[in-house]
């Protein structure tokens, strides 16, 4: 079942705000684009702040990664409230492509510990999360079946990844498991092991380039829901 499709908004402006009346069901807002989020009240709103690679850290251990995730949630809360956007976002992401762009401390197990800490703290703050937002074509089945992965997948609200398609494909069309349907390849073994795989959101998607070009930004949010009982829809 598809929740809907919408733009990724990476800046504010009159042309961007004009998109608010187009009836999108899900929209991602980043940095200055967050200032337009209040106009999109009838869709699922996802928020993201940019963090440079040197700030995308996990520390040396699983415990440090978990605590860093909680700390990142606190940082986002403070920043979002300071900028007046906290109440306009239902779902927050943390890092962006930390598997490819980090300070050298990345492992998948630490990523999952971080995401679990981020989710635990955001839930305490009354928000949902979309994690881990890894880069296109990354993450193997084995990375999603570790104890840390299953613990994180049990609590994060949405699984997020970047899902660009091969040249010539439809938006969510054919691929070889590297592109837009990779999340299904990762989800099915988790479901088969009787564990939860959350609803999936493509926090960036397109076909070898921009889905919505120009004023709307360089990405899109595309949400497909799955049942927590074990079936995956999409």
Short mmCIF file of C-alpha atoms in Angstrom, two decimals:
data_model
loop_
_atom_site.label_atom_id
_atom_site.label_comp_id
_atom_site.label_asym_id
_atom_site.label_seq_id
_atom_site.Cartn_x
_atom_site.Cartn_y
_atom_site.Cartn_z
CA UNK A 1 0.00 0.00 0.00
CA UNK A 2 1.36 3.40 -0.98
CA UNK A 3 1.02 6.36 1.33
CA UNK A 4 2.02 8.81 -1.35
CA UNK A 5 4.69 10.78 -3.12
CA UNK A 6 5.97 14.28 -2.56
CA UNK A 7 8.93 16.59 -2.96
CA UNK A 8 12.12 17.03 -1.02
CA UNK A 9 12.28 20.72 -0.12
CA UNK A 10 15.79 21.97 0.54
CA UNK A 11 15.18 25.71 0.78
CA UNK A 12 12.42 28.21 1.47
CA UNK A 13 10.89 30.60 -1.03
CA UNK A 14 7.63 31.70 -2.60
CA UNK A 15 7.94 29.17 -5.43
CA UNK A 16 8.50 26.36 -2.93
CA UNK A 17 5.60 27.46 -0.75
CA UNK A 18 3.35 27.32 -3.80
CA UNK A 19 3.73 23.54 -3.72
CA UNK A 20 1.76 23.37 -0.47
CA UNK A 21 -1.55 23.34 -2.33
CA UNK A 22 -0.70 20.39 -4.56
CA UNK A 23 -2.00 17.75 -2.14
CA UNK A 24 1.19 15.85 -1.42
CA UNK A 25 0.84 13.05 1.12
CA UNK A 26 4.46 13.08 2.33
CA UNK A 27 7.16 15.76 2.11
CA UNK A 28 10.75 15.99 3.32
CA UNK A 29 12.08 19.35 4.56
CA UNK A 30 15.76 20.14 5.09
CA UNK A 31 17.48 23.16 6.68
CA UNK A 32 15.90 26.42 5.43
CA UNK A 33 13.17 24.40 3.73
CA UNK A 34 11.87 23.57 7.20
CA UNK A 35 10.51 27.12 7.37
CA UNK A 36 7.84 26.15 4.82
CA UNK A 37 6.71 23.02 6.68
CA UNK A 38 3.82 24.71 8.49
CA UNK A 39 2.07 25.22 5.13
CA UNK A 40 2.00 21.47 4.43
CA UNK A 41 -0.25 20.56 7.35
CA UNK A 42 -2.16 17.78 5.56
CA UNK A 43 0.81 15.55 4.75
CA UNK A 44 3.37 13.50 6.65
CA UNK A 45 6.22 15.94 7.26
CA UNK A 46 9.79 14.67 7.61
CA UNK A 47 12.54 16.95 8.89
CA UNK A 48 16.29 16.79 8.41
CA UNK A 49 19.21 19.03 9.36
CA UNK A 50 22.49 18.82 7.48
CA UNK A 51 25.46 17.51 9.44
CA UNK A 52 28.94 17.53 7.86
CA UNK A 53 30.92 14.30 7.72
CA UNK A 54 33.10 15.14 10.72
CA UNK A 55 29.95 15.55 12.81
CA UNK A 56 28.41 12.24 11.70
CA UNK A 57 30.06 10.16 14.38
CA UNK A 58 29.22 7.05 16.39
CA UNK A 59 32.10 6.77 18.83
CA UNK A 60 34.12 3.63 19.57
CA UNK A 61 31.47 1.26 20.95
CA UNK A 62 27.84 0.23 20.56
CA UNK A 63 27.11 1.94 23.87
CA UNK A 64 28.64 5.21 22.70
CA UNK A 65 26.70 4.99 19.44
CA UNK A 66 23.42 4.52 21.33
CA UNK A 67 24.12 7.49 23.59
CA UNK A 68 25.22 9.59 20.62
CA UNK A 69 21.88 8.84 18.99
CA UNK A 70 20.03 10.13 22.05
CA UNK A 71 22.25 13.19 22.08
CA UNK A 72 21.59 13.87 18.42
CA UNK A 73 17.85 13.80 19.11
CA UNK A 74 18.33 16.37 21.89
CA UNK A 75 20.41 18.53 19.54
CA UNK A 76 17.72 18.43 16.86
CA UNK A 77 15.02 19.30 19.40
CA UNK A 78 16.96 22.35 20.60
CA UNK A 79 17.80 23.53 17.10
CA UNK A 80 14.28 22.96 15.77
CA UNK A 81 12.68 24.80 18.68
CA UNK A 82 15.15 27.66 18.28
CA UNK A 83 14.21 27.93 14.61
CA UNK A 84 10.49 27.60 15.33
CA UNK A 85 9.94 24.41 13.33
CA UNK A 86 9.73 21.69 16.00
CA UNK A 87 5.93 21.61 16.12
CA UNK A 88 5.60 21.44 12.32
CA UNK A 89 7.48 18.15 11.84
CA UNK A 90 6.08 14.73 12.78
CA UNK A 91 9.07 12.61 11.73
CA UNK A 92 12.78 13.38 12.10
CA UNK A 93 15.83 11.88 10.45
CA UNK A 94 19.31 12.06 11.94
CA UNK A 95 22.35 11.55 9.75
CA UNK A 96 22.33 11.41 5.96
CA UNK A 97 24.28 8.59 4.29
CA UNK A 98 26.47 8.09 7.34
CA UNK A 99 27.56 4.77 5.86
CA UNK A 100 29.38 6.74 3.15
CA UNK A 101 29.96 10.13 4.77
CA UNK A 102 31.22 9.97 8.35
CA UNK A 103 34.22 10.58 10.59
CA UNK A 104 35.55 7.04 10.17
CA UNK A 105 33.65 5.50 13.10
CA UNK A 106 30.92 3.82 11.02
CA UNK A 107 29.94 0.18 11.25
CA UNK A 108 26.46 -1.12 10.54
CA UNK A 109 26.12 -2.39 14.10
CA UNK A 110 26.98 1.05 15.47
CA UNK A 111 24.60 2.64 12.98
CA UNK A 112 21.76 0.50 14.32
CA UNK A 113 22.67 1.25 17.94
CA UNK A 114 22.71 4.95 17.06
CA UNK A 115 19.32 4.72 15.31
CA UNK A 116 17.82 2.90 18.29
CA UNK A 117 19.08 5.59 20.68
CA UNK A 118 17.81 8.30 18.35
CA UNK A 119 14.39 6.63 18.19
CA UNK A 120 14.16 6.04 21.94
CA UNK A 121 14.83 9.70 22.70
CA UNK A 122 12.63 11.08 19.92
CA UNK A 123 9.77 8.93 21.15
CA UNK A 124 10.22 10.41 24.61
CA UNK A 125 9.98 13.83 22.97
CA UNK A 126 6.77 12.86 21.18
CA UNK A 127 8.19 12.48 17.66
CA UNK A 128 8.69 9.65 15.18
CA UNK A 129 11.88 8.77 13.30
CA UNK A 130 12.96 7.63 9.85
CA UNK A 131 16.25 5.72 9.92
CA UNK A 132 19.01 5.03 8.85
CA UNK A 133 18.86 6.89 5.47
CA UNK A 134 21.73 4.99 3.92
CA UNK A 135 23.04 5.67 0.42
CA UNK A 136 21.64 3.98 -2.67
CA UNK A 137 22.60 0.34 -3.13
CA UNK A 138 24.12 -0.13 0.33
CA UNK A 139 23.37 -2.45 3.19
CA UNK A 140 23.44 -6.20 2.74
CA UNK A 141 20.96 -8.73 4.10
CA UNK A 142 23.47 -9.73 6.78
CA UNK A 143 23.60 -6.10 8.00
CA UNK A 144 19.84 -6.24 8.66
CA UNK A 145 19.79 -9.52 10.58
CA UNK A 146 22.20 -8.78 13.43
CA UNK A 147 20.87 -8.37 16.97
CA UNK A 148 21.49 -4.62 16.83
CA UNK A 149 19.65 -4.32 13.51
CA UNK A 150 16.61 -6.27 14.69
CA UNK A 151 16.48 -4.26 17.93
CA UNK A 152 16.51 -1.01 15.96
CA UNK A 153 13.99 -2.17 13.36
CA UNK A 154 11.65 -3.06 16.22
CA UNK A 155 11.45 0.56 17.39
CA UNK A 156 12.11 2.90 14.47
CA UNK A 157 8.89 4.16 12.93
CA UNK A 158 10.00 4.22 9.29
CA UNK A 159 12.91 2.63 7.48
CA UNK A 160 14.56 5.25 5.28
CA UNK A 161 17.02 4.89 2.42
CA UNK A 162 17.99 6.60 -0.81
CA UNK A 163 16.51 4.69 -3.73
CA UNK A 164 17.48 5.99 -7.15
CA UNK A 165 16.48 3.93 -10.19
CA UNK A 166 18.46 2.86 -13.25
CA UNK A 167 18.35 4.96 -16.39
CA UNK A 168 15.14 4.45 -18.32
CA UNK A 169 13.25 2.85 -15.45
CA UNK A 170 9.95 3.99 -14.04
CA UNK A 171 10.12 5.77 -10.69
CA UNK A 172 9.79 2.54 -8.72
CA UNK A 173 10.24 0.28 -11.73
CA UNK A 174 12.52 -2.58 -12.66
CA UNK A 175 15.97 -2.89 -11.16
CA UNK A 176 18.50 -5.51 -10.18
CA UNK A 177 18.24 -5.23 -6.40
CA UNK A 178 20.75 -2.38 -6.28
CA UNK A 179 18.32 0.44 -6.95
CA UNK A 180 14.79 1.31 -5.92
CA UNK A 181 13.62 -2.09 -4.73
CA UNK A 182 16.64 -2.92 -2.63
CA UNK A 183 14.66 -2.21 0.53
CA UNK A 184 12.38 -5.15 -0.35
CA UNK A 185 15.38 -7.45 -0.73
CA UNK A 186 16.50 -6.37 2.74
CA UNK A 187 13.03 -6.54 4.28
CA UNK A 188 11.95 -9.99 3.21
CA UNK A 189 14.56 -11.97 5.22
CA UNK A 190 13.76 -9.86 8.29
CA UNK A 191 10.07 -10.62 7.91
CA UNK A 192 10.83 -14.30 7.24
CA UNK A 193 12.71 -14.44 10.55
CA UNK A 194 9.48 -13.25 12.25
CA UNK A 195 10.85 -9.83 13.08
CA UNK A 196 9.40 -6.42 12.29
CA UNK A 197 10.43 -4.39 9.27
CA UNK A 198 8.98 -0.87 9.50
CA UNK A 199 7.13 0.97 6.73
CA UNK A 200 9.63 2.19 4.15
CA UNK A 201 10.27 5.78 3.05
CA UNK A 202 12.55 6.62 0.14
CA UNK A 203 14.06 9.80 1.55
CA UNK A 204 15.63 10.46 -1.83
CA UNK A 205 14.53 8.85 -5.07
CA UNK A 206 14.47 9.39 -8.78
CA UNK A 207 15.80 7.98 -12.01
CA UNK A 208 19.49 8.77 -12.44
CA UNK A 209 18.90 12.34 -11.33
CA UNK A 210 16.22 14.57 -9.94
CA UNK A 211 12.66 13.41 -9.52
CA UNK A 212 11.36 16.94 -9.02
CA UNK A 213 13.84 19.40 -10.46
CA UNK A 214 14.35 23.10 -9.90
CA UNK A 215 12.34 24.77 -7.18
CA UNK A 216 11.31 21.67 -5.28
CA UNK A 217 14.82 20.43 -4.55
CA UNK A 218 16.80 17.37 -5.55
CA UNK A 219 14.93 14.54 -3.91
CA UNK A 220 11.60 13.13 -2.95
CA UNK A 221 9.92 11.35 -0.11
CA UNK A 222 8.03 8.24 -1.10
CA UNK A 223 6.39 6.13 1.57
CA UNK A 224 5.22 2.55 1.31
CA UNK A 225 3.66 0.97 4.34
CA UNK A 226 4.07 -2.55 5.67
CA UNK A 227 2.15 -4.41 8.33
CA UNK A 228 3.98 -4.93 11.58
CA UNK A 229 2.70 -8.52 11.63
CA UNK A 230 5.19 -9.49 8.98
CA UNK A 231 3.89 -8.80 5.48
CA UNK A 232 5.53 -6.14 3.36
CA UNK A 233 3.49 -4.06 0.95
CA UNK A 234 4.93 -2.02 -1.89
#
